[in-house]
Short mmCIF file of C-alpha atoms in Angstrom, two decimals:
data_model
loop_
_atom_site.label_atom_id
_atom_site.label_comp_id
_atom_site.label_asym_id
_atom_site.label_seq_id
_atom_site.Cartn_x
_atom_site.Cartn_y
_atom_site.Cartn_z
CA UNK F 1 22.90 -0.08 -11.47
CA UNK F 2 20.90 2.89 -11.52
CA UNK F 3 23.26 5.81 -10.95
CA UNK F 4 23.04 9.13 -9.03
CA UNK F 5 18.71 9.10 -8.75
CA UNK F 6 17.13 11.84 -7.91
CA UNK F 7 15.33 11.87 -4.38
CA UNK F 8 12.27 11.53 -5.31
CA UNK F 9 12.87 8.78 -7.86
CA UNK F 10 15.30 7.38 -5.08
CA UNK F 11 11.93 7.28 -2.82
CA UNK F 12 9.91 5.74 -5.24
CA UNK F 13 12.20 2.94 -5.06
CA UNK F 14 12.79 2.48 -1.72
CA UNK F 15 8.85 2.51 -0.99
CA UNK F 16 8.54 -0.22 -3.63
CA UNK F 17 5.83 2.68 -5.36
CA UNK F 18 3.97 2.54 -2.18
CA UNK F 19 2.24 6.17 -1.40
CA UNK F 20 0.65 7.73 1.87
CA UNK F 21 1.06 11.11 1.76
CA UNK F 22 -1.33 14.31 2.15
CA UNK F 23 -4.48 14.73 0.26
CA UNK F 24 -4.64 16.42 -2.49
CA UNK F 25 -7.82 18.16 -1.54
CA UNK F 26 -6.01 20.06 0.93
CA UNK F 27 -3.55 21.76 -1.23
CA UNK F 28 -6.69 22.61 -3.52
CA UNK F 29 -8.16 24.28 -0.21
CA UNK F 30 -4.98 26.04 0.48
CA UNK F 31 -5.05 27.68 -2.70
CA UNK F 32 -8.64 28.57 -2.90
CA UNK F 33 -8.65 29.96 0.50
CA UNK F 34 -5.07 31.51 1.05
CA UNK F 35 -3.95 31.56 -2.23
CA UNK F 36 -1.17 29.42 -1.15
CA UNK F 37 0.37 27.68 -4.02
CA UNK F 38 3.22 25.04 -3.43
CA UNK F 39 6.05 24.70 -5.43
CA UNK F 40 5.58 21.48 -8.13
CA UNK F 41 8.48 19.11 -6.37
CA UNK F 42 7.44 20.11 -2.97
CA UNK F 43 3.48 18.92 -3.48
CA UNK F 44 4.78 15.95 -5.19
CA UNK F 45 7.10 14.64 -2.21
CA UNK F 46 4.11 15.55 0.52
CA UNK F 47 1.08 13.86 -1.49
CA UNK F 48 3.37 10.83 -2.02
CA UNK F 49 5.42 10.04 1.35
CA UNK F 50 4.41 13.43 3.70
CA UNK F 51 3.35 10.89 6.27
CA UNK F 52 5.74 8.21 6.09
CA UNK F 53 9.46 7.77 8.01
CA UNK F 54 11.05 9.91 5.62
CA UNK F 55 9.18 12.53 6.51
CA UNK F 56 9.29 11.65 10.51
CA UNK F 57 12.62 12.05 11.17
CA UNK F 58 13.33 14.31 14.62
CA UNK F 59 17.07 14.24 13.31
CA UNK F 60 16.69 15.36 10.05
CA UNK F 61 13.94 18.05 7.60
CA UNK F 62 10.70 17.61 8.15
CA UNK F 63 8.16 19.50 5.95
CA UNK F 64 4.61 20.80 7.27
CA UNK F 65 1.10 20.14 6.16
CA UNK F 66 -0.08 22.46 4.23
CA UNK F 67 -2.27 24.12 6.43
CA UNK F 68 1.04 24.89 8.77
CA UNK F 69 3.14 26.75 6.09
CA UNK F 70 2.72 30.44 5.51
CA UNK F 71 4.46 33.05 3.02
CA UNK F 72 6.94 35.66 4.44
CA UNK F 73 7.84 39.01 2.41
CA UNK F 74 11.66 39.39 3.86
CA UNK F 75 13.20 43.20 3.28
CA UNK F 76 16.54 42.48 2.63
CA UNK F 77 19.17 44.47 0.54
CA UNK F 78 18.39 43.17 -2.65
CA UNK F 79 14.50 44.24 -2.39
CA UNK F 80 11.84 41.94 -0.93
CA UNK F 81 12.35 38.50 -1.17
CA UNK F 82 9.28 35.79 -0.97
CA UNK F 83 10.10 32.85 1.28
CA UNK F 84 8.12 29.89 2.15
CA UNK F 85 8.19 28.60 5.86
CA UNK F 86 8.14 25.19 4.93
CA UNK F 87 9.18 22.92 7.72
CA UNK F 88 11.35 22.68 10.65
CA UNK F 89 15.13 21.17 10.97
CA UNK F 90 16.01 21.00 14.82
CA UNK F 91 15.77 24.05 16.40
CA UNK F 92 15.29 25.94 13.06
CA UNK F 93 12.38 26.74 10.79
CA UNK F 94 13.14 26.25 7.53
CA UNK F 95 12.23 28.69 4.52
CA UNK F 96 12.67 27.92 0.63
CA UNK F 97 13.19 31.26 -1.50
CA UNK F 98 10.51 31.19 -4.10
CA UNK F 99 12.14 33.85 -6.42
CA UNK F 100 14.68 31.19 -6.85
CA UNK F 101 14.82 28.48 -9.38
CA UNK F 102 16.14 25.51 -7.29
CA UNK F 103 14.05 26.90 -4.43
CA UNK F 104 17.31 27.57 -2.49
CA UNK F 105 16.67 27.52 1.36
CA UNK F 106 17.08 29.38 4.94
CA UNK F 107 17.13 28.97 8.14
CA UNK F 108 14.91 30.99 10.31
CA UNK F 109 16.36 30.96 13.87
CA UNK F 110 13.49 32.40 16.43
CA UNK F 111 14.36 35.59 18.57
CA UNK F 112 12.71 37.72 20.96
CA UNK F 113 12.49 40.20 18.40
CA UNK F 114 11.00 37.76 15.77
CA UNK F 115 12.47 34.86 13.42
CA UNK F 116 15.85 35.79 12.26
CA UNK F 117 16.34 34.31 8.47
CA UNK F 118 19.33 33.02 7.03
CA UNK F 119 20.32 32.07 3.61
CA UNK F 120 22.34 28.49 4.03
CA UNK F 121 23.94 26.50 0.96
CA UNK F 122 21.11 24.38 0.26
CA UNK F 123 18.41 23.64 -2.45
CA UNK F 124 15.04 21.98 -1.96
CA UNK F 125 16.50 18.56 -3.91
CA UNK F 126 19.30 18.98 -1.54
CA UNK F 127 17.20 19.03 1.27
CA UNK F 128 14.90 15.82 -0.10
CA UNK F 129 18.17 14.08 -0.53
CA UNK F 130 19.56 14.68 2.93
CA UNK F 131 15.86 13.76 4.48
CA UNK F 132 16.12 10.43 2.33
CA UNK F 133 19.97 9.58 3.40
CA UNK F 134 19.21 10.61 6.79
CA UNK F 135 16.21 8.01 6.73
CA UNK F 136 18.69 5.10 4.98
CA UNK F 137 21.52 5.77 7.46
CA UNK F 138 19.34 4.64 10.46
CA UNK F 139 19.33 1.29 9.25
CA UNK F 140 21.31 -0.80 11.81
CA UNK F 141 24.16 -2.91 10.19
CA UNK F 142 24.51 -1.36 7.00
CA UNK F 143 28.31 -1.31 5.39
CA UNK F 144 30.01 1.91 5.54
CA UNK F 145 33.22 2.14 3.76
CA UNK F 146 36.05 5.68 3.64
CA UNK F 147 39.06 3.82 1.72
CA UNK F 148 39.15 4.78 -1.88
CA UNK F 149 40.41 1.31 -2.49
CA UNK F 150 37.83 -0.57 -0.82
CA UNK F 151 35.39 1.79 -2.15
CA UNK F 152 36.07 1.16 -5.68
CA UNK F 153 36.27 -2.96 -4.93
CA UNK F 154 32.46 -2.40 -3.48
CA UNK F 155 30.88 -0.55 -6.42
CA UNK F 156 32.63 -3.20 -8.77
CA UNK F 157 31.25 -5.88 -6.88
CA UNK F 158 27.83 -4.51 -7.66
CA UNK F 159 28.73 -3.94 -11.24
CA UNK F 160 28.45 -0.37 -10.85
CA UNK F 161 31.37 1.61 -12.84
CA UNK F 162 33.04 4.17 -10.69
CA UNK F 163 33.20 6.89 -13.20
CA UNK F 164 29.10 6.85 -13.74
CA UNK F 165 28.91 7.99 -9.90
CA UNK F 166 28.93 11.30 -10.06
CA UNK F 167 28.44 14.31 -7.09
CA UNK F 168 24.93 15.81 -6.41
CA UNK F 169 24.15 20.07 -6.41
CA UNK F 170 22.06 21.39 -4.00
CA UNK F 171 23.69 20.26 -0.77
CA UNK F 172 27.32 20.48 0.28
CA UNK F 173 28.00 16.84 1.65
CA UNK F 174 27.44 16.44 -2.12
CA UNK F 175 25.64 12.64 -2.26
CA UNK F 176 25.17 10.30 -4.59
CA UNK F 177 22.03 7.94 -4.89
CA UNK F 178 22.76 4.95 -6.76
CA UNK F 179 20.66 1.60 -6.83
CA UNK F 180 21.32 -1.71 -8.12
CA UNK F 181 17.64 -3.27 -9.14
CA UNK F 182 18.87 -6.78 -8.61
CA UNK F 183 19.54 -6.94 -4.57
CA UNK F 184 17.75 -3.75 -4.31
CA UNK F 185 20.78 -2.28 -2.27
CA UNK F 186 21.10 1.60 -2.16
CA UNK F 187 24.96 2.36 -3.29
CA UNK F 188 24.93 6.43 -1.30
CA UNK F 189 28.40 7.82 -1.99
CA UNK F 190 29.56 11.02 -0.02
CA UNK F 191 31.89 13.65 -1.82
CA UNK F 192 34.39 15.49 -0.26
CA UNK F 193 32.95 19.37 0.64
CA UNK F 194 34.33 20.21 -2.89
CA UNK F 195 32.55 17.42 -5.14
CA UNK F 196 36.00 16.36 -6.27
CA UNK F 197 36.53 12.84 -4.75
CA UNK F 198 34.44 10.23 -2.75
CA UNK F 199 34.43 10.66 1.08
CA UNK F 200 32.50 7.35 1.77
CA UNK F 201 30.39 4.96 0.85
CA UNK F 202 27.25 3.55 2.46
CA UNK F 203 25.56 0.05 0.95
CA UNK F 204 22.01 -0.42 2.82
CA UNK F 205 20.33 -3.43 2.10
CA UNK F 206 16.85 -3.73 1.54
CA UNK F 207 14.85 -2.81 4.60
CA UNK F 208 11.53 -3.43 5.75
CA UNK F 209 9.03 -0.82 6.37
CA UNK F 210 8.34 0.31 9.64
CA UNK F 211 5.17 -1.78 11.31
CA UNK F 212 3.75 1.69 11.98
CA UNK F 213 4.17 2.67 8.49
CA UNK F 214 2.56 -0.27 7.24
CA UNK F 215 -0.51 0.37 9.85
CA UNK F 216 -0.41 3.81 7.89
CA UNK F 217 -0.32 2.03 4.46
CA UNK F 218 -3.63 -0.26 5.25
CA UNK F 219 -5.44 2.57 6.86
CA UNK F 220 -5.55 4.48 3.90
CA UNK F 221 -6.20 1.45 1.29
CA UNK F 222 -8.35 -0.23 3.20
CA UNK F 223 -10.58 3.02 5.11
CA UNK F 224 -9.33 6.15 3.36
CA UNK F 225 -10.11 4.87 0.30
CA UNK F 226 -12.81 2.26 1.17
CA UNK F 227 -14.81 3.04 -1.74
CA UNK F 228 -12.03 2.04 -4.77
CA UNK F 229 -10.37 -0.28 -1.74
CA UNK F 230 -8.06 -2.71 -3.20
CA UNK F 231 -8.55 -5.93 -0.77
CA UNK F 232 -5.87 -7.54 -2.59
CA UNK F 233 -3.16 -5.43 -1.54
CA UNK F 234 -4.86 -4.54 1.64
CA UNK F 235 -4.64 -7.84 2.74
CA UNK F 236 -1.22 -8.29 1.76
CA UNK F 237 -0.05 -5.27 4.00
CA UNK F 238 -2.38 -6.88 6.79
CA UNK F 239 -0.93 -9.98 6.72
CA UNK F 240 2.73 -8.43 7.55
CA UNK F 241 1.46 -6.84 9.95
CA UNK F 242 0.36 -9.87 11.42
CA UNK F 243 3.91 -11.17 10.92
CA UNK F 244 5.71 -8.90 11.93
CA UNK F 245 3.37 -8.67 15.91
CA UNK F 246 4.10 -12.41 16.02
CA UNK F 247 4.29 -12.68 19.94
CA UNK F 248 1.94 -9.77 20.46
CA UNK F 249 -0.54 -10.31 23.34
CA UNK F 250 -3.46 -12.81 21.41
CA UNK F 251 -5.88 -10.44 21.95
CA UNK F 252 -4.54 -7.42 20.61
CA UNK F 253 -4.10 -9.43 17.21
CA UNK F 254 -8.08 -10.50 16.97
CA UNK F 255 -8.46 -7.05 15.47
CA UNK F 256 -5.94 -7.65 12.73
CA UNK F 257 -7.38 -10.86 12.09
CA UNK F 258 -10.67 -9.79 11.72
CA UNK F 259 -9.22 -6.80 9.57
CA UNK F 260 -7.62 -9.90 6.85
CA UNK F 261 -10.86 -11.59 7.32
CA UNK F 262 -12.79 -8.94 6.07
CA UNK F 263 -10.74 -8.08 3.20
CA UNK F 264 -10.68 -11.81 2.15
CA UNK F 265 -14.50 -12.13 2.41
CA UNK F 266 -14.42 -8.65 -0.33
CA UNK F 267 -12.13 -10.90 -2.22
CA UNK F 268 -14.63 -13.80 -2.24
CA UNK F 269 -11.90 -16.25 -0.19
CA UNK F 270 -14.92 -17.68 2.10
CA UNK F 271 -12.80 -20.44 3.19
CA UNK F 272 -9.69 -18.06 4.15
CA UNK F 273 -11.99 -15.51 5.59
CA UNK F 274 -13.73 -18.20 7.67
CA UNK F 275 -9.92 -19.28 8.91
CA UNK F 276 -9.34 -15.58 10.12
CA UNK F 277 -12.53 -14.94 12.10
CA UNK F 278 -11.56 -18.62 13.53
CA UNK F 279 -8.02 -17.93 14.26
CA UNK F 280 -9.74 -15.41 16.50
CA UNK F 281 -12.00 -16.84 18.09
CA UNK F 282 -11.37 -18.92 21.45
CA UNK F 283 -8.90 -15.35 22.15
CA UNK F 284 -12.26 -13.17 22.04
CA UNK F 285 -14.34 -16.30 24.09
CA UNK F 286 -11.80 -16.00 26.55
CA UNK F 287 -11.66 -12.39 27.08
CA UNK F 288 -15.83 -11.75 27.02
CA UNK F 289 -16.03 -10.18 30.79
CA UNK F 290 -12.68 -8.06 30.44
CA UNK F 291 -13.22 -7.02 27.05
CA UNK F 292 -17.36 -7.15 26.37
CA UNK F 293 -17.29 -4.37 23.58
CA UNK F 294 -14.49 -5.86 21.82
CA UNK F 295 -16.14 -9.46 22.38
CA UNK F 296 -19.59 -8.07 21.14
CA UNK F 297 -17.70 -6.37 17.87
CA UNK F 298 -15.96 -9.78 16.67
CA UNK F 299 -18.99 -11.50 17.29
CA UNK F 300 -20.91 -8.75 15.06
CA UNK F 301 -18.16 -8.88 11.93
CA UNK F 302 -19.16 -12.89 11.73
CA UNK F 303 -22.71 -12.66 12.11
CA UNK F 304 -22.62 -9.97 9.50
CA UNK F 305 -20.27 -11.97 7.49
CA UNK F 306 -22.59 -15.18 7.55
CA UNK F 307 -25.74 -13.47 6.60
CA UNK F 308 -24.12 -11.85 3.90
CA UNK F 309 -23.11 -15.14 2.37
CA UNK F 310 -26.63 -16.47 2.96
CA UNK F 311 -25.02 -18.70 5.91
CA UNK F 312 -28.07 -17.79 8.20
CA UNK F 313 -27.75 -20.56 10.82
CA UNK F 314 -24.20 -19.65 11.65
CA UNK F 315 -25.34 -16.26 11.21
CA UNK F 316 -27.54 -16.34 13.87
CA UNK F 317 -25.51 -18.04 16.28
CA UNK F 318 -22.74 -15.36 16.38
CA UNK F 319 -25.51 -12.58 16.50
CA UNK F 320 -27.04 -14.63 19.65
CA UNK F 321 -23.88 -14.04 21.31
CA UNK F 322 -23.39 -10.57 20.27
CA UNK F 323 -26.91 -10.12 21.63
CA UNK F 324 -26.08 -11.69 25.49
CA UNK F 325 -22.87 -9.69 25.45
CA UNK F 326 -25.37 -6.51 25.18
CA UNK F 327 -27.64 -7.73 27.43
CA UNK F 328 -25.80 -8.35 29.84
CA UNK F 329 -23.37 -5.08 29.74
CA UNK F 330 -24.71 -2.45 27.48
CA UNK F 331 -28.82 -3.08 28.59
CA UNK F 332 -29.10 0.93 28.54
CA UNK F 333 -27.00 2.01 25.53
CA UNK F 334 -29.31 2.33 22.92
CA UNK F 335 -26.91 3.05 20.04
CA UNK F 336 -25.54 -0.44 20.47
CA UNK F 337 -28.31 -2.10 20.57
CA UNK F 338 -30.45 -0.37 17.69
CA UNK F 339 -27.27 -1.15 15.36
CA UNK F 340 -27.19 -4.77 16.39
CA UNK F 341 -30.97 -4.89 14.75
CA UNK F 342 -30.28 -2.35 11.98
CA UNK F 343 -27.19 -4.30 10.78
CA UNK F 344 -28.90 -7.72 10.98
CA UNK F 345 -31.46 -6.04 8.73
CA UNK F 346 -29.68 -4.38 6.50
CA UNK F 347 -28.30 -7.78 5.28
CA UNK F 348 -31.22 -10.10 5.29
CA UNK F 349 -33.10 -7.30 3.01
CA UNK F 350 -30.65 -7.84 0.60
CA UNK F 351 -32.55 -11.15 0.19
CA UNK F 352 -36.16 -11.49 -0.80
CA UNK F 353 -36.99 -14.35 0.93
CA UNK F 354 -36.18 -12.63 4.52
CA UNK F 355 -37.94 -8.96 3.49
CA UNK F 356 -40.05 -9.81 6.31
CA UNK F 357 -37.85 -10.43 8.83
CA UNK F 358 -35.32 -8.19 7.98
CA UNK F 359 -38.30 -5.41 8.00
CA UNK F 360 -39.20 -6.52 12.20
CA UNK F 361 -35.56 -6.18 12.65
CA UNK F 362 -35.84 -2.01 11.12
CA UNK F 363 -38.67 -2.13 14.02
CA UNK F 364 -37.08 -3.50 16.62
CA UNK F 365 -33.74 -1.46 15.88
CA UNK F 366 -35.86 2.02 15.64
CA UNK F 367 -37.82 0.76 19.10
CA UNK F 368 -33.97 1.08 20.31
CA UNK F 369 -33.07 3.93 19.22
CA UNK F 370 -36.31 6.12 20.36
CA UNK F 371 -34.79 5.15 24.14
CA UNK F 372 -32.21 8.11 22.68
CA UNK F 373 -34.26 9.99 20.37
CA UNK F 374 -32.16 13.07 20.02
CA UNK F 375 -28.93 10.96 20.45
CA UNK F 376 -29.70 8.64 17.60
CA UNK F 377 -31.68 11.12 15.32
CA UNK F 378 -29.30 10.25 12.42
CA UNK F 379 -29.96 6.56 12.87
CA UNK F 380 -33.45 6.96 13.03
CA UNK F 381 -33.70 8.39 10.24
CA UNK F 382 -31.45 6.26 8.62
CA UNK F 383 -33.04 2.94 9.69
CA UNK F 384 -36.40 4.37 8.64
CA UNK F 385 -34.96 4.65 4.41
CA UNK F 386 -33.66 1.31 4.92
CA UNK F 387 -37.06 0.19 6.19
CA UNK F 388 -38.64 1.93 3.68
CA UNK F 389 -36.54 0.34 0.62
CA UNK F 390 -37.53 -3.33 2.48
CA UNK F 391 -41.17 -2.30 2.52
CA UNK F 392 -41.10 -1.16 -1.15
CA UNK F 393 -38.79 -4.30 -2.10
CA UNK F 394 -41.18 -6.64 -0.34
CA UNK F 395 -44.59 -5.00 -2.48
CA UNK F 396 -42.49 -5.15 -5.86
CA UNK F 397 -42.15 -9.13 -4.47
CA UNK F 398 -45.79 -9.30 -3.96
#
């Protein structure tokens, strides 16, 4: 048992270490530009989990981006006091003092004649811990106990020792985090308004994350940081998502499972990246005159994903289709079709035998995008480096 954590360690837990949070960049840019410097605990809790369900809860705190928070200089009777519009709670804005050391907080109430602030009996680590319990007591089912008897029979039955749980500071409801590392159950005890004995206790078993929140977790591993991705763990947060839309309409899911296809063809799984793009398939032939963009997209991931492991017959096929799908519904939109040729390219130059041909296809996909000149100026002038870097590849080849 792991007794009384504090929230953020409590967090860390209950995300399994997983992060998605605001970028640190923009607290840099805050502090160049406004001067705006956050406390230490506050910048911690945003980078790590500022945009996940802790921090999403209409019932509970929730803390602003950076960008959103401003200092106020308060006149009050003790001289001016500095305090930190950091959030919202309800109705109420939320302030922490930062001439305090626990960042102690207030409520700012909005008036006709301006935001009226109050102080309330409340510290930032009380207000982390509340936004955490608040986020564990929506879990549907959990045990919830008030008899000291039975309270003390449930801690022993996790092994915990009743003496070790001790009230929190900071907040008056006075919690308790406690975790046992072998279910992974959260232990949160409630102390009476004094700290003196328990009020209740809550068990919450190990809950999933949200499917949203796991959309937000392989957004940022797999696109947000696309350049240090790691596919590994990208595809296992893609893969629950897939299980957890089980009986989702088919065709909504081809985009997840061209998503896992793509991170097992990084990975080098050929064979489980081929079963992906498959698993897709027949949903995407199905849907070609509803859905042509879509259609013409999948079609592009496994052309591209052929020619890039030198698979140029099946390669071709999937581009043919990709290319009637255009044809036939996007004839006039250039920026489609000169990135049908430029992508085709840009993976046959990669091999010196088809310089040549990947070269015509630079041509063809600049003859495209000259039907939009100022439209596609940036892929113009993009297609012509790549051509370029074929041209000078296929001289060094002789």
């Amino acid at each position: 048992m792991l007794y009384n954590l504090d929230p953020l360690s409590a967090m860390d837990l209950y995300y399994s270490g997983e992060r998605n949070g605001i970028w640190n960049g923009d607290f840099i840019k805050n502090e160049k530009q406004r001067g705006l410097v956050l406390p230490t605990e506050l910048q911690e809790f945003l980078e790590n989990y500022g945009y996940l369900d802790v921090n999403r809860n209409e019932d509970s705190f929730r803390l602003f981006h950076p960008d959103d928070m401003g200092i106020i200089n308060l006149q009050t009777d003790i001289g001016e006091v500095p305090i930190l519009a950091a959030g919202i709670f309800r109705d109420y804005l939320v302030g922490l003092r930062l001439d305090t050391r626990d960042l102690e907080a207030a409520f700012g109430e909005r008036t006709q004649d301006g935001t009226m602030w109050s102080p309330v009996e409340l510290t930032f680590s009380g207000m982390l811990a509340t936004m955490f319990v608040a986020l564990l007591f929506r879990t549907e089912g959990h045990l919830f106990l008030q008899e000291a008897v039975a309270i003390d029979a449930e801690i022993e039955k996790y092994g915990g020792e009743r003496t070790k749980v001790l009230p929190s500071e900071g907040c008056p409801q006075h919690f308790s985090l406690n975790f046992h590392e072998e279910s992974k159950a959260f232990l949160i005890v409630e102390f009476d308004s004094q700290g003196a004995g328990m009020k209740s206790l809550h068990v919450i078993e190990p809950k999933e994350f949200s499917l949203e929140e796991l959309e937000w977790l392989f957004e940022k591993e797999f696109y947000q940081n696309s350049m240090n991705c790691d596919y590994r763990h990208a595809l296992d947060i893609q893969t629950e998502i897939i299980r957890r839309m089980e009986g989702a309409p088919p065709l909504e899911l081809t985009k997840n499972y061209k998503l896992a296809a793509r991170c097992c063809w990084a990975l080098g799984n050929l064979e489980e990246a081929v079963a992906w793009y498959e698993k897709g398939c027949a949903v995407i032939a199905a849907h070609v005159e509803t859905e042509p963009e879509q259609a013409a997209d999948y079609y592009h991931a496994m052309g591209n994903f052929y020619a890039d492991t030198k698979q140029y017959g099946e390669s071709e096929r999937y581009y043919a289709m990709e290319r009637e799908i255009l044809k036939r519904y996007f004839p006039e939109d250039a920026y489609k079709n000169g990135k049908f040729y430029q992508a085709q390219a840009s993976f046959l130059a990669k091999d010196p035998e088809k310089v040549e041909q990947a070269i015509a296809l630079y041509n063809q996909a600049l003859e495209e995008f000259q039907k939009d000149p100022k439209g596609c100026k940036y892929d113009i002038a993009r297609t012509q480096q790549m051509r370029g870097e074929a041209k000078r590849l296929k001289k060094k080849k002789g």
